[in-house]
Amino acid sequence: MTTEAEPTGPEGISPERWNTRISEAANVEREWRDKGKEVVDIYRAEKTADGSAGRGRFNMLFANTSILFPSVYQQPPQPDVRRRFQRPDDLADAASGVLQGALTAAFDEANLDAEIRRAVQEVLLPGRGTIRVRWLPTLKPQPVIGADGQPLMGEDGKPQTEERKVWEVLDYDHIYWEDFAQEPARRWKECQWVAFRHYLTKAELKAEFGDNAEIAKKLSDDAWVRGTFIHAPAEEKTPSSKAINAAEPRVMVWECWDKGQRSIDWIVPGQNPTLLRSDEDSLDLKGFFPCPEPMLSIWTTKNMVPVPEYEIWRDLAAEVARITERIDAIMKRMKVRGLYNGSIEELAEALDGPDGKMVAVAGVDMASAMNQNVWMIPLDMLASAAVALYNAREQAKQALYEVSGISDVLRGASNPNETATAQRIKGNFGTLRIDDRRRALSAFLRDLTRISAEILASKFSAPTLSLMSGREVTPELEAYLRNESQLMCLVDIETDSTVAADQASEQEAAQALVAAIGGLIQTFGPLVQDGTIPKQFLVEMLKMILKPFKGSRDVLDMIGQAAQMAEQQPEQPPPLDPKVEAMKAKLELDGKKGEQEMQIRQEEHAFDMQERADNMKMRQMEFRADMEQRGIEAEQNRRERLFGVPA
């Protein structure tokens, strides 16, 4: 790493210093870059297995790469965005849905699969692959709207316009392995600068940097143009005249990202390097760089200089190639040739004649004629040598497979006559050496997805995100997405597997999952029902059982949402015992019968009391009448006694 003070210009690191940085970094990687070019030539059959000129006849590099490539990468990644914690969070759920939909649309639109395939091939060949993300907003003149909602008019009577963003996309570029430079460091987190090389035509350079008066002046200088635009589309030490004449001349431009200055400098290298422009950091990414840590085929903690994987087994591949050449040399000499007595004309006619031709001879002993007059060159020694060489080549290939890891893939090959258990064991063993490569690729794509999500959340407008995800982005949700620290803490951004799934294994896993859930509910369901254990215990047990199963995250989310809804609902009373309910119903019925009987008794008592009251009243009336009658009779008797005559 550089420890000296960095000379800076008015806008950051000087172009001379950038030129020195890139040159020194290239010198550090010089040996690897030379080996990488040689490996690519061997893969393309432009060199032999040991790097010599000529075409290799037994290209083990091509064969092994063809096996490893589909084992490492088969299908494009799919973003998987969800809230990080199980607790309810409606905004986190909404943000996750928007980001996942937008990422899916961005991956499809930019054809990310093609860029990944290029990067994976470079990891398997020269040993390093990387992809960068670009934010490409589309700006168009739009009318300026005044406070009254009407377009503002200019002095010329025409509506005023301003450049406004009308659309935006994410673009993914595979960076050719020779077009990437970085600060020599032991770890990616210690790297303070990276640079991307571009080859621009004069029109492209003018369109990108022509607004700079100094650059425009240089572009009008024919001498500067002739000395600068000298590169073919692909840099070569000795580019062919056909390649130069077939393409428009280009200028080499380095796009330099400085993490310490948080600036992007564009320079034209050379003896007098030119600073085209210095840009501010418009993306404002957490890690600053627009690319994740590059994928390396072989890495150590010593440094980040790659090692082509082919270098590990180059000698074995060369041995296989040498044995093949010897076999070819022997096969060229294994021809049916011999001598015969030319005085016997019929013998020459028989030996040179077509298949099945019979020649008539007279007075000749046939057995003696063939044994004494025909001699064939022996091929036994050549055949034995060829067999020995074939065996030696197979042994050399097996040793190469063991070193490269291909043997594990071959051991994992399925045999339809084997049992399912045997095939599963072989399949698991066959991917043992490949899993590390897969994990490295998955980590690279996860970091690439997180960079993409960070740009989407911070730079894309709400209408664009709504169109890309098919979800409404409210002002509240937009503010949530713009809060980077909150979003990264509460939302988990991952990618699913890039290797095609085994349908049989998935079916077995699904059956095991259903059996596990059924057994859990059967065991603990009654205990939850009668209140012996709480519902939350069953929910946590379900989560614990589901977590190891692949693809269980959706089910876990559904369980969490169901538990959340259950907590929000009022607690339901415990189920009623039928016997108790029957007893209550009987008592209630008996009570109703008692009430009816009491009411009847009360009514009968009231009727009886009324009847008694009526009888009492009747008796009183009768008594009064009787007393009146007696009074009358007493008055009559008194008159009779006084007057002696009846009243």
mmCIF file of C-alpha atoms in Angstrom, residues 262-602:
data_model
loop_
_atom_site.group_PDB
_atom_site.id
_atom_site.type_symbol
_atom_site.label_atom_id
_atom_site.label_comp_id
_atom_site.label_asym_id
_atom_site.label_seq_id
_atom_site.Cartn_x
_atom_site.Cartn_y
_atom_site.Cartn_z
ATOM 1 C CA ARG A 262 -14.720 10.137 -2.637
ATOM 2 C CA SER A 263 -14.237 11.371 -6.188
ATOM 3 C CA ILE A 264 -14.055 9.890 -9.694
ATOM 4 C CA ASP A 265 -11.259 11.095 -11.987
ATOM 5 C CA TRP A 266 -11.175 10.446 -15.733
ATOM 6 C CA ILE A 267 -7.671 10.467 -17.220
ATOM 7 C CA VAL A 268 -5.934 9.692 -20.487
ATOM 8 C CA PRO A 269 -2.665 7.931 -19.527
ATOM 9 C CA GLY A 270 0.668 8.326 -21.210
ATOM 10 C CA GLN A 271 3.816 10.387 -20.884
ATOM 11 C CA ASN A 272 1.706 13.515 -20.467
ATOM 12 C CA PRO A 273 -1.499 12.231 -18.832
ATOM 13 C CA THR A 274 -4.583 14.380 -19.249
ATOM 14 C CA LEU A 275 -7.341 14.874 -16.678
ATOM 15 C CA LEU A 276 -10.620 14.831 -18.595
ATOM 16 C CA ARG A 277 -12.927 15.468 -15.655
ATOM 17 C CA SER A 278 -13.234 15.001 -11.900
ATOM 18 C CA ASP A 279 -16.718 13.962 -10.699
ATOM 19 C CA GLU A 280 -18.198 14.000 -7.246
ATOM 20 C CA ASP A 281 -19.538 10.809 -5.719
ATOM 21 C CA SER A 282 -23.132 10.839 -6.996
ATOM 22 C CA LEU A 283 -24.049 7.337 -5.831
ATOM 23 C CA ASP A 284 -23.003 7.856 -2.193
ATOM 24 C CA LEU A 285 -22.702 4.098 -1.632
ATOM 25 C CA LYS A 286 -21.810 2.694 1.735
ATOM 26 C CA GLY A 287 -18.741 0.948 0.276
ATOM 27 C CA PHE A 288 -18.129 3.740 -2.286
ATOM 28 C CA PHE A 289 -17.056 1.418 -5.114
ATOM 29 C CA PRO A 290 -19.712 0.560 -7.754
ATOM 30 C CA CYS A 291 -18.663 -3.090 -7.711
ATOM 31 C CA PRO A 292 -18.429 -5.799 -5.060
ATOM 32 C CA GLU A 293 -15.192 -7.505 -4.127
ATOM 33 C CA PRO A 294 -13.934 -9.299 -7.256
ATOM 34 C CA MET A 295 -14.285 -13.066 -7.435
ATOM 35 C CA LEU A 296 -10.949 -14.895 -7.283
ATOM 36 C CA SER A 297 -10.387 -18.506 -8.263
ATOM 37 C CA ILE A 298 -7.505 -19.018 -5.807
ATOM 38 C CA TRP A 299 -6.915 -16.572 -2.989
ATOM 39 C CA THR A 300 -4.723 -16.355 0.082
ATOM 40 C CA THR A 301 -4.356 -13.873 2.909
ATOM 41 C CA LYS A 302 -1.027 -12.758 1.456
ATOM 42 C CA ASN A 303 -2.483 -10.438 -1.170
ATOM 43 C CA MET A 304 -5.307 -10.089 -3.689
ATOM 44 C CA VAL A 305 -3.236 -10.964 -6.762
ATOM 45 C CA PRO A 306 -5.107 -13.836 -8.449
ATOM 46 C CA VAL A 307 -3.659 -17.156 -9.528
ATOM 47 C CA PRO A 308 -5.067 -18.906 -12.605
ATOM 48 C CA GLU A 309 -6.411 -22.262 -11.509
ATOM 49 C CA TYR A 310 -4.805 -23.850 -14.548
ATOM 50 C CA GLU A 311 -1.377 -23.125 -13.044
ATOM 51 C CA ILE A 312 -2.096 -25.675 -10.282
ATOM 52 C CA TRP A 313 -2.356 -28.538 -12.737
ATOM 53 C CA ARG A 314 -0.541 -27.149 -15.779
ATOM 54 C CA ASP A 315 2.255 -29.786 -15.589
ATOM 55 C CA LEU A 316 -0.280 -32.618 -15.474
ATOM 56 C CA ALA A 317 -2.119 -31.185 -18.485
ATOM 57 C CA ALA A 318 1.195 -30.872 -20.325
ATOM 58 C CA GLU A 319 1.972 -34.501 -19.476
ATOM 59 C CA VAL A 320 -1.355 -35.620 -20.914
ATOM 60 C CA ALA A 321 -0.647 -33.569 -24.027
ATOM 61 C CA ARG A 322 2.846 -35.084 -24.433
ATOM 62 C CA ILE A 323 1.493 -38.620 -24.090
ATOM 63 C CA THR A 324 -1.176 -37.819 -26.658
ATOM 64 C CA GLU A 325 1.465 -36.561 -29.084
ATOM 65 C CA ARG A 326 3.409 -39.808 -28.688
ATOM 66 C CA ILE A 327 0.279 -41.834 -29.281
ATOM 67 C CA ASP A 328 -0.373 -39.800 -32.419
ATOM 68 C CA ALA A 329 3.197 -40.407 -33.628
ATOM 69 C CA ILE A 330 2.821 -44.169 -33.127
ATOM 70 C CA MET A 331 -0.567 -44.222 -34.845
ATOM 71 C CA LYS A 332 0.919 -42.500 -37.865
ATOM 72 C CA ARG A 333 3.476 -45.349 -38.183
ATOM 73 C CA MET A 334 0.989 -48.159 -37.628
ATOM 74 C CA LYS A 335 0.310 -48.945 -41.287
ATOM 75 C CA VAL A 336 0.014 -52.257 -43.016
ATOM 76 C CA ARG A 337 3.175 -52.421 -45.171
ATOM 77 C CA GLY A 338 5.403 -55.203 -46.459
ATOM 78 C CA LEU A 339 7.545 -56.774 -49.255
ATOM 79 C CA TYR A 340 6.745 -59.409 -51.871
ATOM 80 C CA ASN A 341 8.518 -61.262 -54.691
ATOM 81 C CA GLY A 342 7.924 -59.198 -57.805
ATOM 82 C CA SER A 343 8.634 -62.125 -60.148
ATOM 83 C CA ILE A 344 5.248 -63.611 -59.349
ATOM 84 C CA GLU A 345 2.915 -61.301 -61.233
ATOM 85 C CA GLU A 346 -0.224 -62.919 -59.867
ATOM 86 C CA LEU A 347 0.988 -62.240 -56.279
ATOM 87 C CA ALA A 348 1.227 -58.497 -56.925
ATOM 88 C CA GLU A 349 -2.237 -58.518 -58.463
ATOM 89 C CA ALA A 350 -3.667 -60.316 -55.416
ATOM 90 C CA LEU A 351 -1.980 -58.011 -52.894
ATOM 91 C CA ASP A 352 -3.018 -54.801 -54.657
ATOM 92 C CA GLY A 353 -6.464 -55.923 -55.714
ATOM 93 C CA PRO A 354 -9.779 -54.862 -54.156
ATOM 94 C CA ASP A 355 -11.460 -56.652 -51.289
ATOM 95 C CA GLY A 356 -12.647 -60.144 -52.268
ATOM 96 C CA LYS A 357 -10.703 -60.417 -55.534
ATOM 97 C CA MET A 358 -9.517 -63.927 -56.483
ATOM 98 C CA VAL A 359 -6.531 -64.472 -58.801
ATOM 99 C CA ALA A 360 -6.024 -67.771 -60.651
ATOM 100 C CA VAL A 361 -2.539 -69.294 -60.693
ATOM 101 C CA ALA A 362 -1.238 -72.584 -62.091
ATOM 102 C CA GLY A 363 1.490 -74.863 -60.846
ATOM 103 C CA VAL A 364 2.274 -72.923 -57.656
ATOM 104 C CA ASP A 365 2.447 -74.253 -54.125
ATOM 105 C CA MET A 366 0.209 -71.639 -52.375
ATOM 106 C CA ALA A 367 1.499 -72.164 -48.816
ATOM 107 C CA SER A 368 5.109 -71.982 -49.916
ATOM 108 C CA ALA A 369 4.448 -68.975 -52.150
ATOM 109 C CA MET A 370 2.925 -66.897 -49.335
ATOM 110 C CA ASN A 371 5.463 -67.843 -46.654
ATOM 111 C CA GLN A 372 8.552 -67.376 -48.786
ATOM 112 C CA ASN A 373 7.556 -64.529 -51.094
ATOM 113 C CA VAL A 374 5.550 -62.130 -48.813
ATOM 114 C CA TRP A 375 6.946 -60.350 -45.714
ATOM 115 C CA MET A 376 4.859 -57.917 -43.592
ATOM 116 C CA ILE A 377 6.430 -55.223 -41.397
ATOM 117 C CA PRO A 378 5.669 -56.250 -37.761
ATOM 118 C CA LEU A 379 3.357 -53.910 -35.723
ATOM 119 C CA ASP A 380 3.353 -55.811 -32.421
ATOM 120 C CA MET A 381 5.873 -53.542 -30.709
ATOM 121 C CA LEU A 382 4.073 -50.392 -31.844
ATOM 122 C CA ALA A 383 0.715 -51.751 -30.669
ATOM 123 C CA SER A 384 2.161 -52.655 -27.260
ATOM 124 C CA ALA A 385 3.670 -49.180 -26.923
ATOM 125 C CA ALA A 386 0.341 -47.574 -27.879
ATOM 126 C CA VAL A 387 -1.524 -49.617 -25.242
ATOM 127 C CA ALA A 388 1.028 -48.631 -22.605
ATOM 128 C CA LEU A 389 0.720 -44.987 -23.579
ATOM 129 C CA TYR A 390 -3.090 -45.122 -23.412
ATOM 130 C CA ASN A 391 -2.851 -46.539 -19.880
ATOM 131 C CA ALA A 392 -0.297 -43.891 -18.900
ATOM 132 C CA ARG A 393 -2.576 -41.164 -20.238
ATOM 133 C CA GLU A 394 -5.522 -42.424 -18.218
ATOM 134 C CA GLN A 395 -3.392 -42.413 -15.075
ATOM 135 C CA ALA A 396 -2.204 -38.865 -15.836
ATOM 136 C CA LYS A 397 -5.797 -37.769 -16.436
ATOM 137 C CA GLN A 398 -6.876 -39.299 -13.129
ATOM 138 C CA ALA A 399 -4.130 -37.437 -11.294
ATOM 139 C CA LEU A 400 -5.182 -34.228 -13.029
ATOM 140 C CA TYR A 401 -8.829 -34.835 -12.038
ATOM 141 C CA GLU A 402 -7.824 -35.333 -8.407
ATOM 142 C CA VAL A 403 -5.927 -32.056 -8.313
ATOM 143 C CA SER A 404 -8.501 -29.993 -10.209
ATOM 144 C CA GLY A 405 -11.533 -31.415 -8.385
ATOM 145 C CA ILE A 406 -13.129 -32.871 -11.503
ATOM 146 C CA SER A 407 -12.852 -36.337 -9.978
ATOM 147 C CA ASP A 408 -15.332 -35.377 -7.270
ATOM 148 C CA VAL A 409 -17.812 -34.218 -9.897
ATOM 149 C CA LEU A 410 -17.342 -37.450 -11.823
ATOM 150 C CA ARG A 411 -17.821 -39.517 -8.656
ATOM 151 C CA GLY A 412 -21.065 -37.675 -8.102
ATOM 152 C CA ALA A 413 -22.405 -38.771 -11.482
ATOM 153 C CA SER A 414 -25.640 -40.710 -11.066
ATOM 154 C CA ASN A 415 -26.116 -44.344 -12.042
ATOM 155 C CA PRO A 416 -29.762 -45.353 -12.665
ATOM 156 C CA ASN A 417 -29.056 -48.851 -11.330
ATOM 157 C CA GLU A 418 -27.989 -47.549 -7.912
ATOM 158 C CA THR A 419 -30.283 -47.020 -4.951
ATOM 159 C CA ALA A 420 -31.599 -43.572 -4.116
ATOM 160 C CA THR A 421 -29.454 -43.465 -0.979
ATOM 161 C CA ALA A 422 -26.302 -44.322 -2.916
ATOM 162 C CA GLN A 423 -27.053 -41.666 -5.518
ATOM 163 C CA ARG A 424 -27.687 -39.079 -2.798
ATOM 164 C CA ILE A 425 -24.389 -39.894 -1.059
ATOM 165 C CA LYS A 426 -22.485 -39.660 -4.343
ATOM 166 C CA GLY A 427 -24.239 -36.418 -5.213
ATOM 167 C CA ASN A 428 -23.333 -34.841 -1.882
ATOM 168 C CA PHE A 429 -19.715 -35.970 -2.196
ATOM 169 C CA GLY A 430 -19.542 -34.820 -5.792
ATOM 170 C CA THR A 431 -20.378 -31.229 -4.831
ATOM 171 C CA LEU A 432 -17.941 -31.094 -1.916
ATOM 172 C CA ARG A 433 -15.169 -29.392 -3.905
ATOM 173 C CA ILE A 434 -17.639 -27.272 -5.879
ATOM 174 C CA ASP A 435 -19.487 -25.812 -2.880
ATOM 175 C CA ASP A 436 -16.696 -23.384 -2.068
ATOM 176 C CA ARG A 437 -16.858 -21.940 -5.577
ATOM 177 C CA ARG A 438 -20.638 -21.715 -5.343
ATOM 178 C CA ARG A 439 -20.487 -19.917 -2.003
ATOM 179 C CA ALA A 440 -17.994 -17.408 -3.408
ATOM 180 C CA LEU A 441 -20.274 -16.723 -6.377
ATOM 181 C CA SER A 442 -23.335 -16.426 -4.118
ATOM 182 C CA ALA A 443 -21.520 -13.937 -1.860
ATOM 183 C CA PHE A 444 -20.461 -11.902 -4.907
ATOM 184 C CA LEU A 445 -24.012 -11.791 -6.287
ATOM 185 C CA ARG A 446 -25.444 -10.958 -2.847
ATOM 186 C CA ASP A 447 -23.097 -7.956 -2.562
ATOM 187 C CA LEU A 448 -23.951 -6.921 -6.122
ATOM 188 C CA THR A 449 -27.657 -7.122 -5.261
ATOM 189 C CA ARG A 450 -27.170 -5.022 -2.134
ATOM 190 C CA ILE A 451 -25.344 -2.319 -4.095
ATOM 191 C CA SER A 452 -28.202 -2.328 -6.595
ATOM 192 C CA ALA A 453 -30.797 -2.094 -3.818
ATOM 193 C CA GLU A 454 -28.900 0.787 -2.231
ATOM 194 C CA ILE A 455 -28.988 2.734 -5.522
ATOM 195 C CA LEU A 456 -32.667 1.934 -6.065
ATOM 196 C CA ALA A 457 -33.649 3.063 -2.576
ATOM 197 C CA SER A 458 -31.626 6.280 -2.567
ATOM 198 C CA LYS A 459 -31.686 7.469 -6.193
ATOM 199 C CA PHE A 460 -34.773 6.157 -7.965
ATOM 200 C CA SER A 461 -37.911 8.287 -7.850
ATOM 201 C CA ALA A 462 -41.145 7.029 -6.345
ATOM 202 C CA PRO A 463 -42.983 6.830 -9.734
ATOM 203 C CA THR A 464 -40.131 4.766 -11.218
ATOM 204 C CA LEU A 465 -40.096 2.370 -8.260
ATOM 205 C CA SER A 466 -43.883 2.022 -8.505
ATOM 206 C CA LEU A 467 -43.680 1.084 -12.196
ATOM 207 C CA MET A 468 -40.801 -1.354 -11.665
ATOM 208 C CA SER A 469 -42.321 -3.105 -8.644
ATOM 209 C CA GLY A 470 -46.043 -2.819 -9.378
ATOM 210 C CA ARG A 471 -46.612 -1.404 -5.857
ATOM 211 C CA GLU A 472 -47.673 2.025 -4.710
ATOM 212 C CA VAL A 473 -44.855 4.044 -3.158
ATOM 213 C CA THR A 474 -46.413 6.493 -0.722
ATOM 214 C CA PRO A 475 -44.517 9.508 0.639
ATOM 215 C CA GLU A 476 -44.121 7.698 3.946
ATOM 216 C CA LEU A 477 -42.701 4.619 2.210
ATOM 217 C CA GLU A 478 -40.400 6.786 0.076
ATOM 218 C CA ALA A 479 -39.003 8.431 3.211
ATOM 219 C CA TYR A 480 -38.460 4.967 4.697
ATOM 220 C CA LEU A 481 -36.510 3.871 1.607
ATOM 221 C CA ARG A 482 -34.377 7.016 1.667
ATOM 222 C CA ASN A 483 -33.300 6.331 5.275
ATOM 223 C CA GLU A 484 -30.310 4.152 4.422
ATOM 224 C CA SER A 485 -29.270 3.186 7.957
ATOM 225 C CA GLN A 486 -32.802 2.207 8.925
ATOM 226 C CA LEU A 487 -33.363 0.288 5.699
ATOM 227 C CA MET A 488 -30.144 -1.715 5.968
ATOM 228 C CA CYS A 489 -30.869 -2.586 9.612
ATOM 229 C CA LEU A 490 -34.501 -3.626 9.184
ATOM 230 C CA VAL A 491 -34.500 -5.167 5.676
ATOM 231 C CA ASP A 492 -32.487 -8.249 4.681
ATOM 232 C CA ILE A 493 -31.359 -8.420 1.033
ATOM 233 C CA GLU A 494 -30.229 -11.813 -0.284
ATOM 234 C CA THR A 495 -30.284 -13.877 -3.475
ATOM 235 C CA ASP A 496 -31.518 -17.397 -3.994
ATOM 236 C CA SER A 497 -29.392 -20.255 -5.315
ATOM 237 C CA THR A 498 -27.826 -19.900 -8.770
ATOM 238 C CA VAL A 499 -27.644 -23.690 -9.182
ATOM 239 C CA ALA A 500 -30.623 -25.630 -10.494
ATOM 240 C CA ALA A 501 -32.408 -27.505 -7.747
ATOM 241 C CA ASP A 502 -32.740 -31.268 -7.631
ATOM 242 C CA GLN A 503 -36.477 -31.974 -7.933
ATOM 243 C CA ALA A 504 -36.241 -35.342 -6.200
ATOM 244 C CA SER A 505 -34.405 -33.829 -3.240
ATOM 245 C CA GLU A 506 -36.942 -31.015 -3.018
ATOM 246 C CA GLN A 507 -39.824 -33.489 -3.035
ATOM 247 C CA GLU A 508 -38.207 -35.507 -0.267
ATOM 248 C CA ALA A 509 -37.622 -32.335 1.742
ATOM 249 C CA ALA A 510 -41.253 -31.274 1.247
ATOM 250 C CA GLN A 511 -42.515 -34.664 2.432
ATOM 251 C CA ALA A 512 -40.249 -34.538 5.474
ATOM 252 C CA LEU A 513 -41.468 -31.015 6.200
ATOM 253 C CA VAL A 514 -45.135 -32.026 6.067
ATOM 254 C CA ALA A 515 -44.450 -35.037 8.291
ATOM 255 C CA ALA A 516 -42.597 -32.886 10.835
ATOM 256 C CA ILE A 517 -45.394 -30.302 10.998
ATOM 257 C CA GLY A 518 -48.061 -32.999 11.265
ATOM 258 C CA GLY A 519 -46.231 -34.744 14.093
ATOM 259 C CA LEU A 520 -45.741 -31.481 15.984
ATOM 260 C CA ILE A 521 -49.395 -30.466 15.741
ATOM 261 C CA GLN A 522 -50.576 -33.947 16.673
ATOM 262 C CA THR A 523 -48.321 -33.953 19.745
ATOM 263 C CA PHE A 524 -48.763 -30.418 21.054
ATOM 264 C CA GLY A 525 -52.089 -29.398 19.500
ATOM 265 C CA PRO A 526 -54.286 -30.899 22.266
ATOM 266 C CA LEU A 527 -52.044 -29.365 24.955
ATOM 267 C CA VAL A 528 -52.483 -25.924 23.380
ATOM 268 C CA GLN A 529 -56.216 -26.507 23.009
ATOM 269 C CA ASP A 530 -56.819 -27.290 26.658
ATOM 270 C CA GLY A 531 -54.517 -24.442 27.761
ATOM 271 C CA THR A 532 -51.726 -26.602 29.194
ATOM 272 C CA ILE A 533 -49.090 -24.777 27.077
ATOM 273 C CA PRO A 534 -49.400 -21.350 25.417
ATOM 274 C CA LYS A 535 -49.902 -20.891 21.678
ATOM 275 C CA GLN A 536 -46.584 -19.053 21.360
ATOM 276 C CA PHE A 537 -44.771 -22.238 22.367
ATOM 277 C CA LEU A 538 -46.270 -24.084 19.402
ATOM 278 C CA VAL A 539 -45.404 -21.173 17.063
ATOM 279 C CA GLU A 540 -41.761 -21.162 18.166
ATOM 280 C CA MET A 541 -41.539 -24.939 17.826
ATOM 281 C CA LEU A 542 -42.880 -24.698 14.269
ATOM 282 C CA LYS A 543 -40.280 -22.042 13.421
ATOM 283 C CA MET A 544 -37.487 -24.175 14.855
ATOM 284 C CA ILE A 545 -38.544 -27.205 12.784
ATOM 285 C CA LEU A 546 -39.093 -25.224 9.564
ATOM 286 C CA LYS A 547 -35.890 -23.169 9.644
ATOM 287 C CA PRO A 548 -33.481 -25.898 8.366
ATOM 288 C CA PHE A 549 -35.697 -26.675 5.362
ATOM 289 C CA LYS A 550 -34.899 -24.979 2.073
ATOM 290 C CA GLY A 551 -37.616 -22.595 0.912
ATOM 291 C CA SER A 552 -39.239 -22.392 4.335
ATOM 292 C CA ARG A 553 -38.906 -18.623 4.672
ATOM 293 C CA ASP A 554 -42.326 -17.968 3.105
ATOM 294 C CA VAL A 555 -43.956 -20.436 5.481
ATOM 295 C CA LEU A 556 -42.167 -18.812 8.416
ATOM 296 C CA ASP A 557 -43.510 -15.436 7.342
ATOM 297 C CA MET A 558 -47.041 -16.809 7.145
ATOM 298 C CA ILE A 559 -46.721 -18.315 10.612
ATOM 299 C CA GLY A 560 -45.424 -15.008 11.965
ATOM 300 C CA GLN A 561 -48.293 -13.087 10.363
ATOM 301 C CA ALA A 562 -50.848 -15.588 11.692
ATOM 302 C CA ALA A 563 -49.383 -15.303 15.196
ATOM 303 C CA GLN A 564 -49.483 -11.513 14.915
ATOM 304 C CA MET A 565 -53.159 -11.561 13.907
ATOM 305 C CA ALA A 566 -53.957 -13.970 16.723
ATOM 306 C CA GLU A 567 -52.340 -11.611 19.252
ATOM 307 C CA GLN A 568 -54.363 -8.659 17.964
ATOM 308 C CA GLN A 569 -57.674 -10.526 18.237
ATOM 309 C CA PRO A 570 -59.446 -10.760 21.643
ATOM 310 C CA GLU A 571 -58.719 -13.934 23.506
ATOM 311 C CA GLN A 572 -61.338 -16.585 22.906
ATOM 312 C CA PRO A 573 -62.821 -18.408 25.901
ATOM 313 C CA PRO A 574 -61.680 -21.983 26.405
ATOM 314 C CA PRO A 575 -63.814 -24.681 24.778
ATOM 315 C CA LEU A 576 -66.813 -25.866 26.851
ATOM 316 C CA ASP A 577 -67.114 -29.336 28.274
ATOM 317 C CA PRO A 578 -70.160 -31.092 26.746
ATOM 318 C CA LYS A 579 -71.038 -32.790 30.053
ATOM 319 C CA VAL A 580 -70.891 -29.533 31.934
ATOM 320 C CA GLU A 581 -72.945 -27.852 29.244
ATOM 321 C CA ALA A 582 -75.533 -30.655 29.387
ATOM 322 C CA MET A 583 -75.761 -30.306 33.177
ATOM 323 C CA LYS A 584 -76.143 -26.544 32.821
ATOM 324 C CA ALA A 585 -78.870 -27.034 30.230
ATOM 325 C CA LYS A 586 -80.670 -29.513 32.510
ATOM 326 C CA LEU A 587 -80.429 -27.154 35.460
ATOM 327 C CA GLU A 588 -81.589 -24.288 33.312
ATOM 328 C CA LEU A 589 -84.540 -26.382 32.113
ATOM 329 C CA ASP A 590 -85.364 -27.468 35.651
ATOM 330 C CA GLY A 591 -85.140 -23.847 36.774
ATOM 331 C CA LYS A 592 -87.519 -22.798 34.039
ATOM 332 C CA LYS A 593 -89.935 -25.549 35.082
ATOM 333 C CA GLY A 594 -89.693 -24.419 38.734
ATOM 334 C CA GLU A 595 -90.323 -20.846 37.724
ATOM 335 C CA GLN A 596 -93.362 -21.897 35.746
ATOM 336 C CA GLU A 597 -94.698 -23.972 38.663
ATOM 337 C CA MET A 598 -94.052 -21.082 41.084
ATOM 338 C CA GLN A 599 -95.838 -18.710 38.758
ATOM 339 C CA ILE A 600 -98.767 -21.118 38.539
ATOM 340 C CA ARG A 601 -98.817 -21.462 42.310
ATOM 341 C CA GLN A 602 -98.685 -17.706 42.707
#
